[in-house]
């Protein structure tokens, strides 16, 4: 199974500042010029929501302060200017090898 | 509106059986994979398995193989997650998920149901 490891486990950032979450996979997620990596946001009491897929494609309706980057085994989710509504747990997920789809352990983002 | 509508919360006893459901609406149900994700209280996301309703291709995580059964009925655009014998450790939130389809391969999750809470307690 592909193991997804996120860092840090938790993060506190001031409003308006940049937040960066990292995700490392145990094997490359790159195939035919596409990285099989997605990012999700889960707010308390809600299901997760898709933010980014193919490592860097923003889902429709997601604010452009959210961006994804990286390739191969190392990926990053960046929130360029943190807003109060961005407080949530963020998960990366690989869909390169199925079964199983695997998620990172999650990163809890809070306001400093 | 494109959505996945899940069945309501369940409270069961250990040893009982259970089936929860997920109805897709507003899109072609047969053309997208439907998966199931478990989230235990206060924990992260665990992928259980997935089905392509168009041909019933079903794949399971090794952790859940033999513990649950995933099925789908295209005539009513509904997928199911079934337990034959529940355990207290099955207490969790269960989400159904929709995945766009590549060639024989599901992609990312582009739609989530609101979840079904299952509580197993004697």
XYZ file of N, CA and C in Angstrom:
702
model
N 0.830 -1.195 0.000
C 0.000 0.000 0.000
C 0.871 1.254 0.000
N 0.390 2.288 -0.642
C 1.094 3.557 -0.632
C 0.775 4.272 0.681
N 1.816 4.659 1.398
C 1.650 5.365 2.671
C 1.796 6.867 2.416
N 0.823 7.616 2.927
C 0.824 9.067 2.791
C 1.128 9.675 4.158
N 2.139 10.528 4.214
C 2.554 11.122 5.480
C 2.496 12.632 5.369
N 1.678 13.246 6.206
C 1.543 14.690 6.192
C 2.391 15.318 7.294
N 2.831 16.541 7.047
C 3.510 17.318 8.080
C 3.163 18.787 7.915
N 3.003 19.502 9.058
C 2.992 18.950 10.413
C 1.644 18.305 10.742
N 1.506 17.746 11.924
C 0.218 17.216 12.358
C -0.752 18.336 12.704
N -0.211 19.428 13.205
C -1.039 20.587 13.498
C -0.235 21.852 13.234
N -0.960 22.916 12.999
C -0.345 24.151 12.528
C -1.193 25.321 13.003
N -0.547 26.350 13.552
C -1.243 27.573 13.953
C -0.641 28.739 13.186
N -1.496 29.463 12.466
C -1.047 30.547 11.603
C -1.895 31.791 11.873
N -1.288 32.939 11.803
C -2.032 34.183 12.021
C -2.913 34.497 10.815
N -4.010 35.180 11.067
C -4.884 35.602 9.981
C -4.100 36.435 8.971
N -4.301 36.144 7.683
C -3.622 36.865 6.630
C -2.249 36.327 6.275
N -1.748 35.410 7.087
C -0.437 34.822 6.818
C -0.577 33.556 5.967
N 0.566 33.063 5.497
C 0.592 31.875 4.643
C 0.618 30.616 5.484
N -0.155 29.618 5.056
C -0.133 28.304 5.691
C 0.335 27.288 4.658
N 1.235 26.407 5.084
C 1.792 25.396 4.184
C 1.703 24.027 4.841
N 1.097 23.095 4.112
C 0.966 21.714 4.581
C 1.647 20.805 3.572
N 2.450 19.895 4.069
C 3.205 18.993 3.216
C 2.641 17.579 3.252
N 2.839 16.873 2.166
C 2.368 15.490 2.041
C 3.412 14.710 1.257
N 3.843 13.601 1.822
C 4.849 12.773 1.159
C 4.275 11.374 0.966
N 4.437 10.839 -0.240
C 3.965 9.481 -0.533
C 5.139 8.520 -0.560
N 4.857 7.252 -0.238
C 5.921 6.253 -0.150
C 6.385 5.773 -1.515
N 5.638 6.122 -2.570
C 6.087 5.873 -3.929
C 5.525 6.958 -4.844
N 6.127 7.075 -6.012
C 5.729 8.131 -6.920
C 4.268 8.010 -7.331
N 3.606 9.166 -7.402
C 2.208 9.218 -7.827
C 2.086 9.752 -9.253
N 3.218 9.841 -9.943
C 3.258 10.422 -11.271
C 3.095 9.351 -12.342
N 2.130 9.538 -13.203
C 1.922 8.638 -14.333
C 1.430 9.461 -15.515
N 2.097 9.319 -16.612
C 1.686 9.980 -17.847
C 1.449 11.475 -17.629
N 2.397 12.102 -16.977
C 2.407 13.547 -16.720
C 1.349 14.011 -15.727
N 0.665 13.103 -15.062
C -0.329 13.479 -14.059
C 0.039 12.886 -12.699
N -0.117 13.713 -11.670
C 0.096 13.253 -10.298
C -1.253 12.932 -9.670
N -1.395 11.682 -9.221
C -2.677 11.179 -8.722
C -2.838 11.524 -7.243
N -2.989 12.825 -6.973
C -2.976 13.338 -5.600
C -4.060 14.392 -5.451
N -4.848 14.278 -4.375
C -5.899 15.244 -4.088
C -5.771 15.761 -2.665
N -6.356 16.938 -2.443
C -6.418 17.551 -1.110
C -7.877 17.820 -0.745
N -8.196 17.574 0.527
C -9.543 17.795 1.040
C -9.484 18.627 2.307
N -10.573 19.349 2.548
C -10.744 20.150 3.754
C -11.946 19.612 4.525
N -11.782 19.379 5.821
C -12.905 18.939 6.630
C -13.084 19.875 7.817
N -14.215 20.546 7.838
C -14.563 21.399 8.966
C -15.373 20.577 9.978
N -15.371 21.003 11.250
C -16.069 20.214 12.290
C -17.525 19.964 11.944
N -17.943 18.707 12.100
C -19.331 18.340 11.869
C -19.742 18.280 10.416
N -18.784 18.375 9.505
C -19.097 18.348 8.072
C -18.319 17.238 7.373
N -18.822 16.781 6.223
C -18.002 15.860 5.429
C -16.838 16.611 4.813
N -15.806 15.886 4.408
C -14.706 16.548 3.698
C -15.195 17.178 2.400
N -14.390 18.098 1.913
C -14.687 18.815 0.667
C -13.439 18.813 -0.202
N -13.612 18.539 -1.483
C -12.491 18.533 -2.409
C -11.982 19.950 -2.644
N -10.662 20.123 -2.499
C -10.028 21.409 -2.788
C -9.227 21.350 -4.089
N -8.365 20.344 -4.192
C -7.359 20.243 -5.255
C -7.319 18.799 -5.737
N -7.215 18.598 -7.044
C -6.988 17.270 -7.592
C -5.929 17.352 -8.683
N -5.424 16.174 -9.107
C -4.258 16.132 -9.999
C -3.137 17.032 -9.463
N -3.025 17.083 -8.158
C -1.983 17.774 -7.396
C -2.071 19.287 -7.439
N -2.617 19.851 -8.518
C -2.581 21.305 -8.634
C -3.817 21.927 -9.280
N -4.816 21.123 -9.609
C -6.032 21.641 -10.227
C -7.045 22.003 -9.144
N -7.403 23.263 -9.082
C -8.337 23.723 -8.062
C -9.761 23.351 -8.477
N -10.506 22.793 -7.514
C -11.900 22.459 -7.780
C -12.702 23.747 -7.992
N -13.715 23.670 -8.840
C -14.576 24.814 -9.088
C -15.164 25.347 -7.781
N -15.102 26.661 -7.606
C -15.668 27.284 -6.419
C -14.720 27.416 -5.257
N -13.556 26.794 -5.339
C -12.572 26.896 -4.261
C -11.813 28.217 -4.416
N -11.695 28.978 -3.341
C -11.007 30.281 -3.446
C -9.577 30.134 -3.948
N -9.126 31.126 -4.699
C -7.798 31.005 -5.305
C -6.658 31.203 -4.313
N -6.971 31.448 -3.048
C -5.893 31.459 -2.042
C -5.384 30.041 -1.757
N -6.146 29.025 -2.170
C -5.726 27.637 -2.040
C -4.983 27.211 -3.308
N -3.797 26.639 -3.145
C -3.069 26.122 -4.293
C -2.332 24.853 -3.916
N -2.144 23.990 -4.898
C -1.420 22.752 -4.709
C -0.231 22.697 -5.640
N 0.845 22.090 -5.143
C 2.051 21.965 -5.951
C 2.754 20.659 -5.614
N 3.782 20.364 -6.385
C 4.585 19.173 -6.149
C 4.421 18.139 -7.235
N 5.288 17.138 -7.188
C 5.267 16.072 -8.185
C 6.026 14.870 -7.657
N 5.636 13.694 -8.134
C 6.347 12.484 -7.730
C 5.923 12.017 -6.352
N 6.713 12.333 -5.354
C 6.420 11.892 -3.994
C 6.214 13.031 -2.994
N 6.456 14.256 -3.396
C 6.390 15.380 -2.467
C 5.427 16.449 -2.948
N 4.462 16.774 -2.093
C 3.382 17.670 -2.468
C 3.123 18.684 -1.360
N 2.547 19.825 -1.755
C 2.292 20.903 -0.811
C 0.936 21.532 -1.095
N 0.198 21.789 -0.016
C -1.009 22.613 -0.085
C -0.669 23.943 0.558
N -0.921 25.028 -0.139
C -0.628 26.362 0.374
C -1.902 27.179 0.424
N -2.102 27.829 1.570
C -3.159 28.832 1.699
C -2.427 30.163 1.790
N -2.615 31.012 0.803
C -1.740 32.188 0.675
C -2.003 33.240 1.744
N -3.252 33.371 2.163
C -3.613 34.384 3.158
C -4.745 33.803 4.000
N -4.400 33.315 5.167
C -5.343 32.544 5.973
C -6.552 33.376 6.401
N -7.721 32.810 6.193
C -8.981 33.405 6.647
C -9.548 32.565 7.793
N -10.415 33.190 8.592
C -10.963 32.487 9.748
C -11.716 31.219 9.345
N -12.349 31.260 8.183
C -13.140 30.109 7.729
C -12.283 28.952 7.230
N -10.973 29.129 7.212
C -10.080 28.059 6.756
C -9.681 27.110 7.886
N -10.112 27.410 9.104
C -9.835 26.508 10.221
C -10.512 25.166 9.943
N -9.709 24.119 9.909
C -10.211 22.811 9.478
C -9.083 21.795 9.611
N -9.426 20.543 9.312
C -8.420 19.506 9.138
C -8.271 19.262 7.641
N -7.038 19.172 7.189
C -6.738 18.990 5.773
C -6.108 17.611 5.561
N -6.573 16.932 4.506
C -6.083 15.595 4.187
C -5.573 15.556 2.747
N -4.442 14.893 2.550
C -4.049 14.525 1.192
C -4.485 13.081 0.943
N -4.590 12.728 -0.315
C -5.074 11.402 -0.692
C -4.444 11.011 -2.013
N -4.007 9.757 -2.129
C -3.511 9.263 -3.410
C -4.563 8.376 -4.057
N -4.669 8.454 -5.378
C -5.539 7.543 -6.115
C -4.766 6.895 -7.273
N -3.466 6.774 -7.073
C -2.597 6.148 -8.077
C -2.791 4.643 -8.098
N -2.825 4.043 -6.900
C -2.996 2.602 -6.778
C -4.275 2.314 -6.008
N -5.184 1.564 -6.644
C -6.454 1.220 -6.004
C -6.727 -0.252 -6.262
N -7.043 -1.125 -5.286
C -7.067 -0.701 -3.875
C -5.686 -0.719 -3.254
N -5.528 0.008 -2.102
C -6.538 0.910 -1.574
C -6.205 2.357 -1.914
N -7.227 3.189 -1.984
C -6.999 4.628 -1.881
C -6.468 4.873 -0.470
N -5.501 5.734 -0.322
C -4.984 6.023 1.011
C -4.938 7.523 1.261
N -5.216 7.867 2.506
C -5.205 9.259 2.966
C -4.012 9.509 3.877
N -3.567 10.743 3.918
C -2.673 11.139 4.980
C -3.431 11.175 6.301
N -2.680 11.341 7.389
C -3.275 11.279 8.722
C -4.048 12.552 9.070
N -3.898 13.593 8.270
C -4.584 14.847 8.524
C -3.687 15.872 9.198
N -3.926 17.134 8.867
C -3.243 18.262 9.500
C -4.294 19.234 10.010
N -4.243 19.497 11.295
C -5.211 20.421 11.915
C -4.670 21.839 11.820
N -5.427 22.722 11.216
C -5.018 24.114 11.017
C -5.856 25.021 11.914
N -5.161 25.822 12.712
C -5.824 26.725 13.653
C -5.303 28.136 13.459
N -5.998 29.080 14.080
C -5.592 30.475 14.058
C -4.669 30.740 15.243
N -3.561 31.421 14.975
C -2.629 31.787 16.051
C -3.134 33.056 16.733
N -30.034 19.131 -8.538
C -28.787 19.277 -7.781
C -28.057 17.939 -7.716
N -26.776 17.977 -7.969
C -25.960 16.766 -7.880
C -25.667 16.483 -6.403
N -26.056 15.340 -5.930
C -25.836 15.027 -4.522
C -25.864 13.523 -4.268
N -25.291 13.157 -3.137
C -25.372 11.801 -2.603
C -26.173 11.897 -1.306
N -27.270 11.168 -1.256
C -28.144 11.215 -0.096
C -28.016 9.902 0.671
N -27.527 9.991 1.888
C -27.305 8.798 2.691
C -28.470 8.545 3.645
N -28.617 7.284 4.019
C -29.653 6.889 4.965
C -29.326 7.408 6.362
N -30.319 7.327 7.235
C -30.211 7.942 8.543
C -29.382 7.154 9.539
N -29.160 7.806 10.685
C -28.344 7.224 11.744
C -28.937 5.897 12.218
N -28.025 5.003 12.609
C -28.420 3.673 13.061
C -27.820 3.389 14.448
N -28.606 2.745 15.290
C -28.128 2.241 16.579
C -28.423 0.755 16.609
N -27.372 -0.061 16.729
C -27.524 -1.508 16.646
C -26.766 -2.170 17.801
N -27.050 -3.442 17.986
C -26.344 -4.230 18.998
C -25.282 -5.095 18.329
N -24.225 -5.415 19.071
C -23.208 -6.324 18.521
C -23.849 -7.620 18.048
N -23.367 -8.106 16.894
C -23.898 -9.340 16.335
C -25.026 -9.124 15.342
N -25.628 -7.948 15.348
C -26.706 -7.666 14.403
C -26.146 -7.358 13.022
N -27.017 -7.423 12.027
C -26.648 -7.048 10.664
C -27.176 -5.650 10.373
N -26.594 -5.042 9.329
C -26.987 -3.674 8.980
C -26.650 -3.412 7.534
N -27.518 -2.682 6.862
C -27.244 -2.141 5.528
C -27.550 -0.656 5.537
N -26.601 0.141 5.123
C -26.839 1.571 4.938
C -26.777 1.886 3.452
N -27.402 2.983 3.056
C -27.541 3.266 1.631
C -27.074 4.664 1.259
N -26.889 4.836 -0.036
C -26.397 6.094 -0.598
C -27.030 6.246 -1.974
N -27.910 7.211 -2.115
C -28.602 7.412 -3.387
C -28.011 8.610 -4.120
N -27.615 8.378 -5.348
C -27.098 9.462 -6.170
C -28.205 10.120 -6.958
N -28.148 11.447 -7.051
C -29.148 12.151 -7.843
C -28.502 13.303 -8.591
N -29.101 13.645 -9.716
C -28.634 14.772 -10.510
C -27.496 14.460 -11.457
N -27.141 13.172 -11.578
C -26.067 12.790 -12.503
C -26.291 11.352 -12.938
N -25.488 10.887 -13.885
C -25.584 9.515 -14.374
C -24.916 8.566 -13.392
N -25.744 7.912 -12.580
C -25.239 7.086 -11.475
C -24.289 5.995 -11.962
N -24.566 5.427 -13.127
C -23.770 4.297 -13.617
C -22.392 4.691 -14.102
N -22.147 5.978 -14.261
C -20.909 6.442 -14.901
C -19.844 6.917 -13.930
N -20.109 6.846 -12.666
C -19.155 7.249 -11.641
C -18.979 6.111 -10.636
N -17.760 5.964 -10.125
C -17.517 5.038 -9.027
C -18.154 5.604 -7.750
N -18.624 4.709 -6.897
C -19.105 5.063 -5.563
C -18.249 4.334 -4.536
N -17.686 5.081 -3.604
C -16.851 4.491 -2.572
C -17.431 4.729 -1.188
N -16.804 4.077 -0.217
C -17.206 4.248 1.185
C -15.962 4.542 2.015
N -16.095 5.506 2.915
C -15.009 5.944 3.785
C -15.493 5.920 5.238
N -14.685 5.344 6.112
C -15.014 5.319 7.537
C -14.243 6.398 8.273
N -14.913 7.033 9.214
C -14.243 7.971 10.113
C -14.694 7.659 11.531
N -13.803 7.073 12.292
C -14.094 6.766 13.683
C -14.047 8.051 14.495
N -14.716 8.084 15.635
C -14.808 9.341 16.401
C -13.445 9.971 16.674
N -13.293 11.207 16.248
C -12.064 11.956 16.487
C -10.868 11.513 15.684
N -11.087 10.658 14.669
C -9.970 10.101 13.902
C -10.005 10.541 12.448
N -9.076 10.010 11.669
C -8.941 10.368 10.271
C -9.821 9.521 9.361
N -9.536 9.632 8.063
C -10.339 9.007 7.023
C -9.727 7.674 6.612
N -10.584 6.650 6.559
C -10.138 5.310 6.149
C -10.990 4.856 4.961
N -10.310 4.495 3.889
C -11.023 4.055 2.701
C -11.370 2.581 2.827
N -12.641 2.257 2.545
C -13.118 0.887 2.739
C -13.185 0.109 1.445
N -13.731 0.732 0.413
C -13.908 0.021 -0.848
C -14.681 0.870 -1.823
N -14.879 0.303 -3.017
C -15.472 1.096 -4.093
C -16.169 0.189 -5.084
N -17.184 0.717 -5.771
C -17.906 -0.054 -6.776
C -18.186 0.836 -7.982
N -18.100 0.241 -9.172
C -18.524 0.932 -10.385
C -19.896 0.386 -10.743
N -20.955 1.156 -10.508
C -22.304 0.623 -10.724
C -22.564 0.150 -12.152
N -21.839 0.713 -13.109
C -22.091 0.344 -14.499
C -21.833 -1.115 -14.790
N -20.830 -1.707 -14.109
C -20.536 -3.117 -14.344
C -20.318 -3.909 -13.054
N -20.573 -3.265 -11.913
C -20.432 -3.879 -10.585
C -18.998 -4.265 -10.226
N -18.013 -3.741 -10.923
C -16.609 -3.921 -10.530
C -16.457 -3.374 -9.106
N -16.037 -4.232 -8.179
C -15.964 -3.869 -6.769
C -14.572 -4.178 -6.242
N -14.008 -3.258 -5.479
C -12.666 -3.438 -4.922
C -12.709 -3.033 -3.444
N -11.981 -3.778 -2.634
C -11.990 -3.548 -1.192
C -10.587 -3.282 -0.674
N -10.513 -2.476 0.362
C -9.302 -2.402 1.157
C -9.111 -3.746 1.853
N -7.869 -4.188 1.974
C -7.597 -5.446 2.671
C -8.121 -5.405 4.099
N -8.140 -4.221 4.695
C -8.595 -4.072 6.085
C -10.084 -4.347 6.243
N -10.830 -4.185 5.158
C -12.288 -4.338 5.231
C -12.809 -5.527 4.416
N -11.949 -6.137 3.605
C -12.337 -7.306 2.826
C -12.872 -8.387 3.761
N -14.056 -8.907 3.456
C -14.650 -9.943 4.289
C -15.423 -9.415 5.477
N -15.252 -8.118 5.786
C -15.963 -7.525 6.920
C -17.236 -6.820 6.475
N -17.227 -6.303 5.260
C -18.377 -5.593 4.705
C -18.586 -6.032 3.261
N -19.776 -5.718 2.748
C -20.094 -5.978 1.336
C -20.643 -4.701 0.728
N -20.090 -4.340 -0.420
C -20.542 -3.170 -1.157
C -21.313 -3.636 -2.374
N -22.437 -3.008 -2.622
C -23.255 -3.353 -3.785
C -23.941 -2.101 -4.303
N -24.599 -2.248 -5.453
C -25.300 -1.107 -6.034
C -26.472 -1.598 -6.860
N -27.493 -0.768 -6.924
C -28.678 -1.044 -7.748
C -28.875 0.161 -8.662
N -28.521 -0.023 -9.930
C -28.582 1.111 -10.855
C -30.024 1.542 -11.124
N -30.985 0.635 -10.950
C -32.378 0.981 -11.257
C -32.921 2.054 -10.311
N -32.318 2.138 -9.136
C -32.739 3.172 -8.166
C -31.562 4.048 -7.746
N -30.473 3.990 -8.524
C -29.308 4.874 -8.315
C -28.823 4.850 -6.873
N -28.699 3.666 -6.325
C -28.377 3.533 -4.902
C -27.260 2.512 -4.692
N -26.322 2.895 -3.846
C -25.263 1.993 -3.411
C -25.481 1.633 -1.950
N -24.927 0.475 -1.576
C -25.155 -0.051 -0.239
C -23.845 -0.490 0.397
N -23.838 -0.409 1.724
C -22.749 -0.950 2.537
C -23.398 -1.851 3.574
N -22.981 -3.116 3.586
C -23.654 -4.118 4.410
C -22.676 -4.802 5.353
N -23.134 -4.941 6.595
C -22.431 -5.759 7.586
C -23.310 -6.954 7.943
N -22.709 -8.134 8.040
C -23.446 -9.312 8.482
C -23.462 -9.398 10.005
N -22.316 -9.070 10.614
C -22.181 -9.181 12.066
C -21.451 -7.942 12.583
N -22.174 -7.038 13.170
C -21.573 -5.804 13.664
C -20.787 -6.032 14.948
N -19.751 -5.219 15.129
C -18.968 -5.192 16.343
C -18.990 -3.779 16.913
N -18.688 -3.659 18.192
C -18.639 -2.333 18.804
C -17.635 -1.439 18.073
N -16.570 -2.043 17.548
C -15.533 -1.266 16.856
C -15.989 -0.738 15.495
N -17.189 -1.115 15.062
C -17.750 -0.560 13.822
C -18.421 0.785 14.063
N -18.476 1.217 15.299
C -19.049 2.531 15.623
C -18.233 3.619 14.948
N -18.895 4.379 14.076
C -18.186 5.378 13.277
C -19.181 6.153 12.421
N -18.655 7.159 11.739
C -19.370 7.845 10.659
C -18.927 7.194 9.351
N -19.883 6.926 8.489
C -19.583 6.326 7.190
C -20.046 7.278 6.088
N -19.098 7.631 5.231
C -19.391 8.526 4.108
C -19.398 7.734 2.816
N -20.377 8.009 1.959
C -20.254 7.533 0.584
C -19.648 8.656 -0.248
N -18.953 8.261 -1.284
C -18.173 9.206 -2.078
C -18.336 8.912 -3.561
N -18.252 9.929 -4.373
C -18.319 9.767 -5.822
C -16.959 10.072 -6.430
N -16.562 9.203 -7.366
C -15.275 9.352 -8.022
C -15.473 9.393 -9.529
N -14.933 10.405 -10.189
C -14.914 10.344 -11.664
C -14.132 9.114 -12.111
N -14.450 8.646 -13.303
C -13.868 7.393 -13.759
C -12.892 7.583 -14.903
N -11.699 7.004 -14.733
C -10.792 6.831 -15.842
C -11.009 5.453 -16.422
N -10.102 5.018 -17.270
C -10.237 3.687 -17.857
C -10.008 2.641 -16.768
N -11.066 2.011 -16.301
C -11.012 0.975 -15.263
C -10.402 1.484 -13.964
N -10.385 2.783 -13.762
C -9.668 3.334 -12.606
C -10.425 4.533 -12.047
N -10.780 4.484 -10.760
C -11.415 5.661 -10.150
C -10.389 6.744 -9.857
N -10.834 7.972 -9.931
C -9.982 9.100 -9.635
C -10.319 9.684 -8.262
N -10.069 10.962 -8.066
C -10.295 11.625 -6.794
C -11.784 11.606 -6.415
N -12.080 11.998 -5.196
C -13.454 12.094 -4.719
C -13.957 13.502 -5.018
N -14.980 13.608 -5.877
C -15.474 14.943 -6.192
C -16.799 15.285 -5.504
N -17.342 14.306 -4.779
C -18.608 14.541 -4.094
C -18.692 13.607 -2.905
N -19.118 14.151 -1.769
C -19.274 13.369 -0.540
C -20.739 13.404 -0.091
N -21.225 12.277 0.433
C -22.484 12.306 1.156
C -22.273 12.966 2.510
N -23.360 13.235 3.209
C -23.268 13.898 4.512
C -22.915 12.933 5.634
N -22.922 11.644 5.328
C -22.500 10.656 6.307
C -23.661 9.983 7.016
N -23.428 8.743 7.421
C -24.366 7.981 8.249
C -23.636 7.566 9.514
N -24.169 7.961 10.645
C -23.584 7.569 11.928
C -24.096 6.190 12.316
N -23.166 5.295 12.581
C -23.516 3.956 13.051
C -22.969 3.791 14.466
N -23.844 3.464 15.386
C -23.460 3.209 16.769
C -23.792 1.763 17.101
N -22.777 1.034 17.550
C -22.960 -0.370 17.911
C -22.655 -0.503 19.398
N -23.692 -0.804 20.169
C -23.529 -0.874 21.615
C -24.541 -1.830 22.210
N -24.084 -2.570 23.198
C -24.996 -3.490 23.874
C -25.829 -2.756 24.925
